[in-house]
XYZ file of N, CA and C in Angstrom:
609
model
N 12.963 -21.693 4.202
C 11.753 -21.220 3.535
C 12.127 -20.441 2.281
N 11.306 -20.522 1.260
C 11.541 -19.829 0.000
C 11.486 -18.319 0.194
N 12.024 -17.602 -0.794
C 11.874 -16.142 -0.792
C 10.402 -15.794 -0.877
N 9.991 -14.761 -0.148
C 8.578 -14.385 -0.153
C 8.438 -12.880 -0.018
N 7.471 -12.344 -0.736
C 7.108 -10.936 -0.633
C 5.646 -10.889 -0.223
N 5.386 -10.321 0.938
C 4.023 -10.204 1.449
C 3.560 -8.769 1.229
N 2.628 -8.587 0.323
C 2.144 -7.261 -0.052
C 0.757 -7.041 0.547
N 0.592 -5.935 1.266
C -0.647 -5.697 2.009
C -1.298 -4.383 1.588
N -2.465 -4.478 0.955
C -3.338 -3.333 0.782
C -4.270 -3.296 1.986
N -4.779 -2.117 2.336
C -5.587 -2.060 3.560
C -6.481 -0.839 3.597
N -7.612 -0.992 4.268
C -8.457 0.151 4.597
C -7.865 0.858 5.810
N -8.076 2.144 5.882
C -7.637 2.916 7.035
C -8.317 2.386 8.298
N -7.520 2.093 9.313
C -8.065 1.630 10.585
C -8.271 0.138 10.680
N -7.974 -0.591 9.616
C -8.194 -2.039 9.621
C -7.066 -2.807 10.291
N -5.961 -2.141 10.570
C -4.835 -2.800 11.224
C -3.822 -3.392 10.259
N -3.883 -3.012 8.993
C -2.979 -3.571 7.997
C -1.514 -3.361 8.324
N -1.171 -2.158 8.788
C 0.227 -1.888 9.122
C 0.666 -2.727 10.321
N -0.166 -2.776 11.349
C 0.172 -3.538 12.550
C 0.329 -5.025 12.226
N -0.555 -5.534 11.388
C -0.447 -6.928 10.964
C 0.845 -7.143 10.189
N 1.174 -6.197 9.313
C 2.428 -6.285 8.573
C 3.634 -6.314 9.495
N 3.619 -5.505 10.542
C 4.713 -5.509 11.520
C 4.859 -6.877 12.174
N 3.739 -7.488 12.523
C 3.770 -8.804 13.167
C 4.313 -9.870 12.218
N 3.936 -9.798 10.948
C 4.432 -10.763 9.971
C 5.937 -10.605 9.777
N 6.386 -9.361 9.636
C 7.809 -9.114 9.429
C 8.626 -9.587 10.630
N 8.140 -9.328 11.821
C 8.841 -9.756 13.031
C 8.878 -11.278 13.129
N 7.747 -11.915 12.849
C 7.666 -13.380 12.956
C 8.661 -14.058 12.021
N 8.768 -13.565 10.793
C 9.627 -14.213 9.808
C 11.030 -13.612 9.734
N 11.273 -12.550 10.500
C 12.592 -11.940 10.525
C 12.988 -11.295 9.212
N 12.023 -10.604 8.579
C 12.277 -9.956 7.290
C 11.951 -8.469 7.393
N 12.385 -7.705 6.411
C 12.168 -6.263 6.430
C 10.698 -5.913 6.203
N 10.295 -4.808 6.818
C 8.986 -4.215 6.574
C 9.206 -2.888 5.863
N 8.574 -2.727 4.704
C 8.651 -1.470 3.972
C 7.289 -0.796 3.983
N 7.287 0.422 4.516
C 6.082 1.249 4.526
C 6.552 2.682 4.346
N 6.389 3.525 5.344
C 6.846 4.909 5.227
C 8.366 4.991 5.099
N 9.083 4.001 5.619
C 10.541 4.027 5.555
C 11.072 3.958 4.126
N 10.226 3.539 3.192
C 10.680 3.470 1.799
C 10.836 4.869 1.196
N 10.227 5.868 1.847
C 10.318 7.243 1.353
C 11.753 7.739 1.363
N 12.492 7.393 2.425
C 13.891 7.821 2.503
C 14.706 7.210 1.375
N 14.423 5.976 1.023
C 15.125 5.303 -0.069
C 14.814 5.990 -1.398
N 13.534 6.327 -1.590
C 13.129 7.005 -2.818
C 13.716 8.410 -2.901
N 13.714 9.100 -1.766
C 14.249 10.463 -1.744
C 15.707 10.478 -2.168
N 16.457 9.486 -1.714
C 17.871 9.402 -2.081
C 18.035 9.134 -3.576
N 17.210 8.226 -4.112
C 17.290 7.903 -5.538
C 16.911 9.090 -6.411
N 15.928 9.882 -5.933
C 15.430 11.002 -6.718
C 16.126 12.320 -6.392
N 17.057 12.282 -5.414
C 17.770 13.481 -4.983
C 16.793 14.566 -4.545
N 15.817 14.142 -3.716
C 14.818 15.070 -3.198
C 14.759 14.971 -1.684
N 14.165 15.982 -1.063
C 13.956 15.976 0.368
C 12.872 14.954 0.725
N 13.059 14.127 1.774
C 12.057 13.128 2.152
C 10.666 13.700 2.397
N 10.581 14.917 2.944
C 9.276 15.525 3.190
C 8.558 15.825 1.880
N 9.296 16.229 0.870
C 8.701 16.492 -0.442
C 8.162 15.209 -1.043
N 8.940 14.139 -0.956
C 8.504 12.844 -1.475
C 7.275 12.360 -0.725
N 7.261 12.546 0.580
C 6.129 12.113 1.396
C 4.837 12.795 0.992
N 4.918 14.090 0.666
C 3.717 14.833 0.265
C 3.169 14.344 -1.067
N 4.053 13.867 -1.932
C 3.622 13.405 -3.253
C 2.959 12.035 -3.197
N 3.388 11.206 -2.251
C 2.971 9.815 -2.261
C 1.490 9.655 -1.907
N 0.809 8.782 -2.660
C -0.604 8.452 -2.462
C -1.520 9.670 -2.559
N -1.052 10.722 -3.252
C -1.896 11.892 -3.475
C -1.810 12.274 -4.947
N -2.919 12.744 -5.477
C -2.967 13.166 -6.872
C -3.551 14.563 -6.958
N -2.974 15.377 -7.822
C -3.511 16.732 -8.016
C -4.710 16.686 -8.946
N -5.515 17.753 -8.938
C -6.659 17.834 -9.833
C -6.242 17.755 -11.286
N -5.064 18.321 -11.622
C -4.565 18.254 -13.005
C -4.388 16.810 -13.437
N -3.781 16.001 -12.578
C -3.560 14.600 -12.926
C -4.875 13.881 -13.136
N -5.835 14.116 -12.273
C -7.097 13.392 -12.342
C -7.873 13.742 -13.608
N -7.685 14.950 -14.121
C -8.406 15.343 -15.327
C -7.819 14.708 -16.593
N -6.602 14.206 -16.483
C -5.901 13.739 -17.667
C -6.127 12.261 -17.962
N -6.952 11.575 -17.192
C -7.190 10.159 -17.449
C -6.163 9.295 -16.763
N -6.129 8.013 -17.106
C -5.258 7.068 -16.439
C -3.785 7.302 -16.734
N -2.943 6.812 -15.842
C -1.512 6.994 -15.969
C -0.968 6.289 -17.204
N -1.533 5.140 -17.545
C -1.025 4.386 -18.687
C -1.082 5.224 -19.965
N -2.230 5.862 -20.207
C -2.350 6.676 -21.410
C -1.463 7.912 -21.324
N -1.335 8.458 -20.132
C -0.491 9.636 -19.957
C 0.971 9.278 -20.195
N 1.380 8.102 -19.718
C 2.765 7.687 -19.879
C 3.111 7.505 -21.355
N 2.154 7.021 -22.135
C 2.405 6.805 -23.549
C 2.427 8.118 -24.332
N 1.538 9.027 -23.998
C 1.350 10.222 -24.812
C 2.078 11.462 -24.297
N 2.418 11.483 -23.021
C 2.957 12.707 -22.434
C 4.226 12.448 -21.631
N 5.111 11.611 -22.146
C 6.307 11.239 -21.393
C 7.139 12.463 -21.000
N 7.119 13.473 -21.837
C 7.921 14.657 -21.547
C 7.212 15.617 -20.600
N 6.014 15.259 -20.156
C 5.267 16.145 -19.262
C 4.877 15.430 -17.971
N 5.623 14.415 -17.594
C 5.314 13.689 -16.361
C 5.445 14.618 -15.160
N 4.511 14.503 -14.241
C 4.560 15.302 -13.020
C 5.518 14.659 -12.025
N 5.786 15.352 -10.942
C 6.619 14.782 -9.881
C 5.980 13.529 -9.297
N 4.644 13.523 -9.188
C 3.957 12.338 -8.680
C 4.161 11.150 -9.618
N 4.120 11.408 -10.922
C 4.347 10.344 -11.903
C 5.758 9.782 -11.774
N 6.721 10.679 -11.678
C 8.109 10.230 -11.568
C 8.332 9.450 -10.278
N 7.683 9.886 -9.213
C 7.789 9.164 -7.946
C 7.241 7.756 -8.089
N 6.087 7.630 -8.736
C 5.501 6.305 -8.910
C 6.426 5.396 -9.707
N 7.007 5.907 -10.783
C 7.908 5.101 -11.609
C 9.118 4.643 -10.798
N 9.684 5.562 -10.007
C 10.824 5.210 -9.170
C 10.437 4.198 -8.097
N 9.262 4.392 -7.510
C 8.800 3.505 -6.445
C 8.552 2.100 -6.980
N 7.893 2.007 -8.105
C 7.643 0.710 -8.727
C 8.960 0.008 -9.056
N 9.897 0.747 -9.612
C 11.195 0.177 -9.949
C 11.934 -0.317 -8.713
N 11.892 0.478 -7.635
C 12.577 0.108 -6.400
C 11.987 -1.158 -5.797
N 10.663 -1.247 -5.759
C 10.017 -2.416 -5.161
C 10.305 -3.667 -5.980
N 10.268 -3.547 -7.288
C 10.602 -4.703 -8.129
C 12.061 -5.104 -7.946
N 12.930 -4.120 -7.783
C 14.347 -4.407 -7.537
C 14.528 -5.148 -6.217
N 13.840 -4.686 -5.170
C 13.911 -5.350 -3.873
C 13.373 -6.778 -3.948
N 12.309 -6.957 -4.759
C 11.679 -8.276 -4.882
C 12.604 -9.291 -5.546
N 13.575 -8.810 -6.300
C 14.552 -9.708 -6.916
C 15.599 -10.170 -5.918
N 15.755 -9.427 -4.814
C 16.889 -9.664 -3.926
C 16.541 -10.239 -2.564
N 15.339 -9.964 -2.041
C 15.081 -10.312 -0.649
C 13.612 -10.605 -0.383
N 13.372 -11.216 0.776
C 12.019 -11.384 1.286
C 11.660 -10.144 2.103
N 10.408 -9.713 2.047
C 9.989 -8.552 2.816
C 8.471 -8.467 2.867
N 7.993 -7.618 3.758
C 6.583 -7.232 3.828
C 6.495 -5.794 3.357
N 5.530 -5.499 2.505
C 5.353 -4.123 2.043
C 3.897 -3.714 2.206
N 3.703 -2.506 2.694
C 2.372 -1.969 2.942
C 2.021 -0.966 1.847
N 0.929 -1.222 1.114
C 0.443 -0.273 0.116
C 1.392 -0.102 -1.050
N 1.546 1.138 -1.498
C 2.441 1.512 -2.599
C 2.054 0.921 -3.946
N 0.833 0.435 -4.108
C 0.416 -0.144 -5.379
C 1.042 -1.495 -5.665
N 1.748 -2.056 -4.685
C 2.508 -3.286 -4.920
C 1.617 -4.473 -5.260
N 0.373 -4.480 -4.790
C -0.516 -5.603 -5.105
C -0.776 -5.720 -6.599
N -0.584 -4.641 -7.325
C -0.753 -4.698 -8.780
C 0.534 -5.080 -9.480
N 1.627 -4.371 -9.219
C 2.815 -4.641 -10.023
C 3.650 -5.803 -9.518
N 3.162 -6.514 -8.490
C 3.722 -7.822 -8.131
C 2.780 -8.941 -8.559
N 1.846 -8.599 -9.417
C 0.776 -9.525 -9.807
C 1.314 -10.834 -10.369
N 2.355 -10.767 -11.169
C 2.888 -11.962 -11.824
C 4.127 -12.516 -11.124
N 4.425 -12.005 -9.948
C 5.597 -12.481 -9.216
C 5.232 -13.735 -8.420
N 5.829 -14.890 -8.725
C 5.458 -16.126 -8.034
C 5.860 -16.150 -6.565
N 6.744 -15.217 -6.170
C 7.189 -15.152 -4.780
C 6.311 -14.238 -3.926
N 5.260 -13.675 -4.516
C 4.434 -12.692 -3.809
C 3.116 -13.286 -3.340
N 2.711 -12.888 -2.149
C 1.375 -13.153 -1.627
C 0.722 -11.798 -1.406
N -0.372 -11.554 -2.112
C -0.983 -10.227 -2.122
C -2.268 -10.235 -1.297
N -2.271 -9.439 -0.236
C -3.367 -9.420 0.733
C -4.102 -8.087 0.689
N -5.361 -8.128 1.110
C -6.098 -6.884 1.358
C -6.825 -7.038 2.683
N -6.562 -6.095 3.604
C -7.147 -6.118 4.945
C -8.238 -5.055 5.014
N -9.424 -5.470 5.419
C -10.536 -4.540 5.546
C -11.292 -4.852 6.845
N -12.236 -4.010 7.192
C -13.027 -4.212 8.409
C -14.200 -3.245 8.395
N -15.261 -3.546 9.136
C -16.394 -2.617 9.222
C -16.028 -1.363 10.006
N -16.817 -0.326 9.802
C -16.570 0.941 10.497
C -16.544 0.765 12.010
N -17.382 -0.115 12.539
C -17.464 -0.306 13.990
C -16.139 -0.781 14.585
N -15.346 -1.457 13.787
C -14.021 -1.911 14.221
C -12.962 -0.834 13.971
N -13.091 -0.134 12.857
C -12.054 0.804 12.455
C -12.120 2.134 13.187
N -13.325 2.620 13.462
C -13.462 3.943 14.066
C -12.739 4.050 15.408
N -12.911 3.111 16.360
C -12.170 3.229 17.622
C -10.657 3.206 17.431
N -10.190 2.443 16.459
C -8.753 2.380 16.208
C -8.239 3.707 15.646
N -8.994 4.299 14.728
C -8.594 5.585 14.149
C -8.620 6.680 15.208
N -9.613 6.659 16.073
C -9.682 7.646 17.157
C -8.436 7.560 18.042
N -8.019 6.349 18.338
C -6.834 6.167 19.185
C -5.555 6.529 18.432
N -5.424 6.058 17.209
C -4.185 6.274 16.449
C -3.947 7.745 16.141
N -5.035 8.460 15.803
C -4.892 9.846 15.374
C -5.314 10.842 16.458
N -5.588 10.324 17.654
C -5.994 11.180 18.785
C -7.210 12.036 18.404
N -8.233 11.375 17.875
C -9.473 12.032 17.457
C -10.548 11.772 18.500
N -11.317 12.790 18.848
C -12.291 12.663 19.942
C -13.617 12.069 19.496
N -14.138 12.495 18.345
C -15.503 12.136 17.960
C -15.526 11.086 16.842
N -16.539 10.222 16.922
C -16.705 9.186 15.900
C -16.844 9.789 14.504
N -17.584 10.865 14.403
C -17.826 11.479 13.084
C -16.529 11.981 12.468
N -15.652 12.532 13.308
C -14.371 13.015 12.799
C -13.474 11.842 12.386
N -13.543 10.763 13.141
C -12.762 9.572 12.785
C -13.258 8.979 11.475
N -14.575 8.954 11.297
C -15.164 8.456 10.048
C -14.718 9.317 8.870
N -14.714 10.619 9.053
C -14.281 11.531 7.988
C -12.814 11.298 7.647
N -11.991 11.081 8.668
C -10.573 10.806 8.455
C -10.396 9.510 7.663
N -11.095 8.465 8.064
C -11.034 7.192 7.364
C -11.401 7.350 5.897
N -12.505 8.008 5.658
C -12.992 8.186 4.284
C -11.995 8.973 3.441
N -11.376 9.989 4.046
C -10.420 10.821 3.315
C -9.159 10.017 2.960
N -8.647 9.267 3.919
C -7.441 8.472 3.672
C -7.717 7.390 2.636
N -8.851 6.710 2.771
C -9.183 5.655 1.809
C -9.426 6.217 0.409
N -9.987 7.412 0.340
C -10.197 8.041 -0.967
C -8.860 8.330 -1.640
N -7.892 8.842 -0.873
C -6.572 9.123 -1.424
C -5.902 7.844 -1.907
N -6.010 6.788 -1.113
C -5.407 5.507 -1.494
C -6.077 4.947 -2.750
N -7.397 5.046 -2.784
C -8.138 4.527 -3.934
C -7.760 5.287 -5.207
N -7.735 6.618 -5.129
C -7.407 7.424 -6.303
C -5.993 7.123 -6.796
N -5.059 7.030 -5.877
C -3.673 6.746 -6.239
C -3.570 5.391 -6.927
N -4.145 4.368 -6.294
C -4.044 3.012 -6.832
C -4.719 2.898 -8.196
N -5.919 3.417 -8.305
C -6.677 3.255 -9.544
C -6.080 4.080 -10.684
N -5.565 5.247 -10.372
C -4.952 6.079 -11.409
C -3.714 5.406 -11.988
N -2.852 4.883 -11.102
C -1.581 4.350 -11.554
C -1.626 2.892 -12.004
N -2.644 2.161 -11.655
C -2.700 0.746 -12.039
C -3.805 0.430 -13.036
N -4.839 1.262 -13.097
C -5.986 0.968 -13.954
C -6.876 -0.118 -13.403
N -6.637 -0.510 -12.155
C -7.449 -1.538 -11.507
C -8.274 -0.923 -10.380
N -9.259 -1.685 -9.909
C -10.117 -1.210 -8.826
C -9.485 -1.534 -7.477
N -9.308 -0.523 -6.651
C -8.727 -0.697 -5.322
C -9.612 -1.625 -4.487
N -9.017 -2.644 -3.898
C -9.746 -3.562 -3.037
C -10.522 -4.642 -3.773
N -10.338 -4.764 -5.095
C -11.053 -5.782 -5.875
C -10.317 -7.121 -5.794
N -11.040 -8.196 -6.105
C -10.485 -9.542 -5.929
C -9.473 -9.917 -7.006
N -9.466 -9.236 -8.140
C -8.659 -9.712 -9.271
C -7.164 -9.537 -9.090
N -6.716 -8.782 -8.097
C -5.288 -8.637 -7.871
C -4.911 -8.899 -6.412
N -5.709 -9.749 -5.760
C -5.403 -10.164 -4.393
C -5.533 -11.679 -4.272
N -4.642 -12.272 -3.481
C -4.716 -13.702 -3.223
C -5.599 -14.008 -2.022
N -5.683 -13.062 -1.100
C -6.439 -13.282 0.133
C -6.951 -11.943 0.640
N -8.251 -11.876 0.905
C -8.862 -10.676 1.462
C -9.476 -11.048 2.805
N -9.150 -10.291 3.847
C -9.506 -10.689 5.211
C -10.153 -9.527 5.963
N -11.268 -9.808 6.615
C -11.904 -8.873 7.540
C -11.211 -9.045 8.889
N -10.408 -8.063 9.266
C -9.599 -8.182 10.484
C -10.424 -8.149 11.763
N -11.698 -7.768 11.658
C -12.538 -7.751 12.862
C -12.977 -9.151 13.278
N -12.913 -10.117 12.374
C -13.384 -11.475 12.690
C -12.517 -12.141 13.746
N -11.209 -12.014 13.599
C -10.276 -12.665 14.519
C -9.440 -11.672 15.323
N -9.613 -10.387 15.061
C -8.771 -9.389 15.702
C -7.413 -9.307 15.023
N -6.601 -8.361 15.459
C -5.308 -8.135 14.824
C -4.389 -9.342 15.005
N -4.262 -9.819 16.230
C -3.382 -10.961 16.486
C -3.872 -12.210 15.761
N -5.176 -12.470 15.824
C -5.726 -13.648 15.177
C -5.581 -13.594 13.662
N -5.750 -12.402 13.087
C -5.582 -12.244 11.646
C -4.134 -12.491 11.249
N -3.200 -11.963 12.045
C -1.784 -12.193 11.771
C -1.452 -13.685 11.841
N -2.002 -14.358 12.834
C -1.745 -15.793 12.977
C -2.305 -16.581 11.795
N -3.488 -16.188 11.330
C -4.081 -16.846 10.168
C -3.199 -16.663 8.930
N -2.713 -15.444 8.724
C -1.863 -15.166 7.567
C -0.547 -15.922 7.677
N 0.009 -15.998 8.875
C 1.249 -16.768 9.082
C 1.038 -18.215 8.663
N -0.093 -18.786 9.017
C -0.378 -20.159 8.621
C -0.440 -20.283 7.095
N -1.105 -19.316 6.448
C -1.183 -19.328 4.986
C 0.197 -19.215 4.367
N 1.028 -18.323 4.913
C 2.392 -18.134 4.407
C 3.187 -19.434 4.530
N 3.091 -20.056 5.697
C 3.810 -21.314 5.906
C 3.396 -22.383 4.906
N 2.131 -22.420 4.589
C 1.639 -23.412 3.630
C 2.094 -23.074 2.207
N 2.042 -21.806 1.861
C 2.376 -21.400 0.486
C 3.877 -21.478 0.215
N 4.695 -21.049 1.174
C 6.122 -20.912 0.912
C 6.979 -22.018 1.535
N 6.373 -23.027 2.107
C 7.145 -24.110 2.739
C 8.025 -24.816 1.712
């Protein structure tokens, strides 16, 4: 099979990470998600916990300054730690994409792998009725309202991070090859559907 990079954007609670794990296991390739933080920390000579706090979060100062593209052009000498992390992360993922097949969760990869012919860019979403029970179980949350608040908060952070650094709309069709409601077939069924698509695309 050809080299392939499976990039997965996802709503909180939609099962995107679990689906990514199943794809990586099925094809015998690496899965990059939170484990990429250790790689970045080493490259940046920072503590992994510090890098973790920066990822997918933006300070109020950053949000007031407009998009990252304009900031990168006009304020190169004033880049924040979050900006530097994004640049390192983008560089690392592109470097990995030159060398190996893998599955990657989030990290803005659906945008900066846009022109990579070896990439399949997915977005996994689902209705609240499917996501809330999963979030309650995953995060040990008792009430539906608290799970909904958690979902909204996580998705807001992901949306702000993605839109700030890419200039694109999070979850929009223009930078995804396939968008799937994971509640239609369930986690296993969605993974099986994607495996079939992968086999057809990369055969």
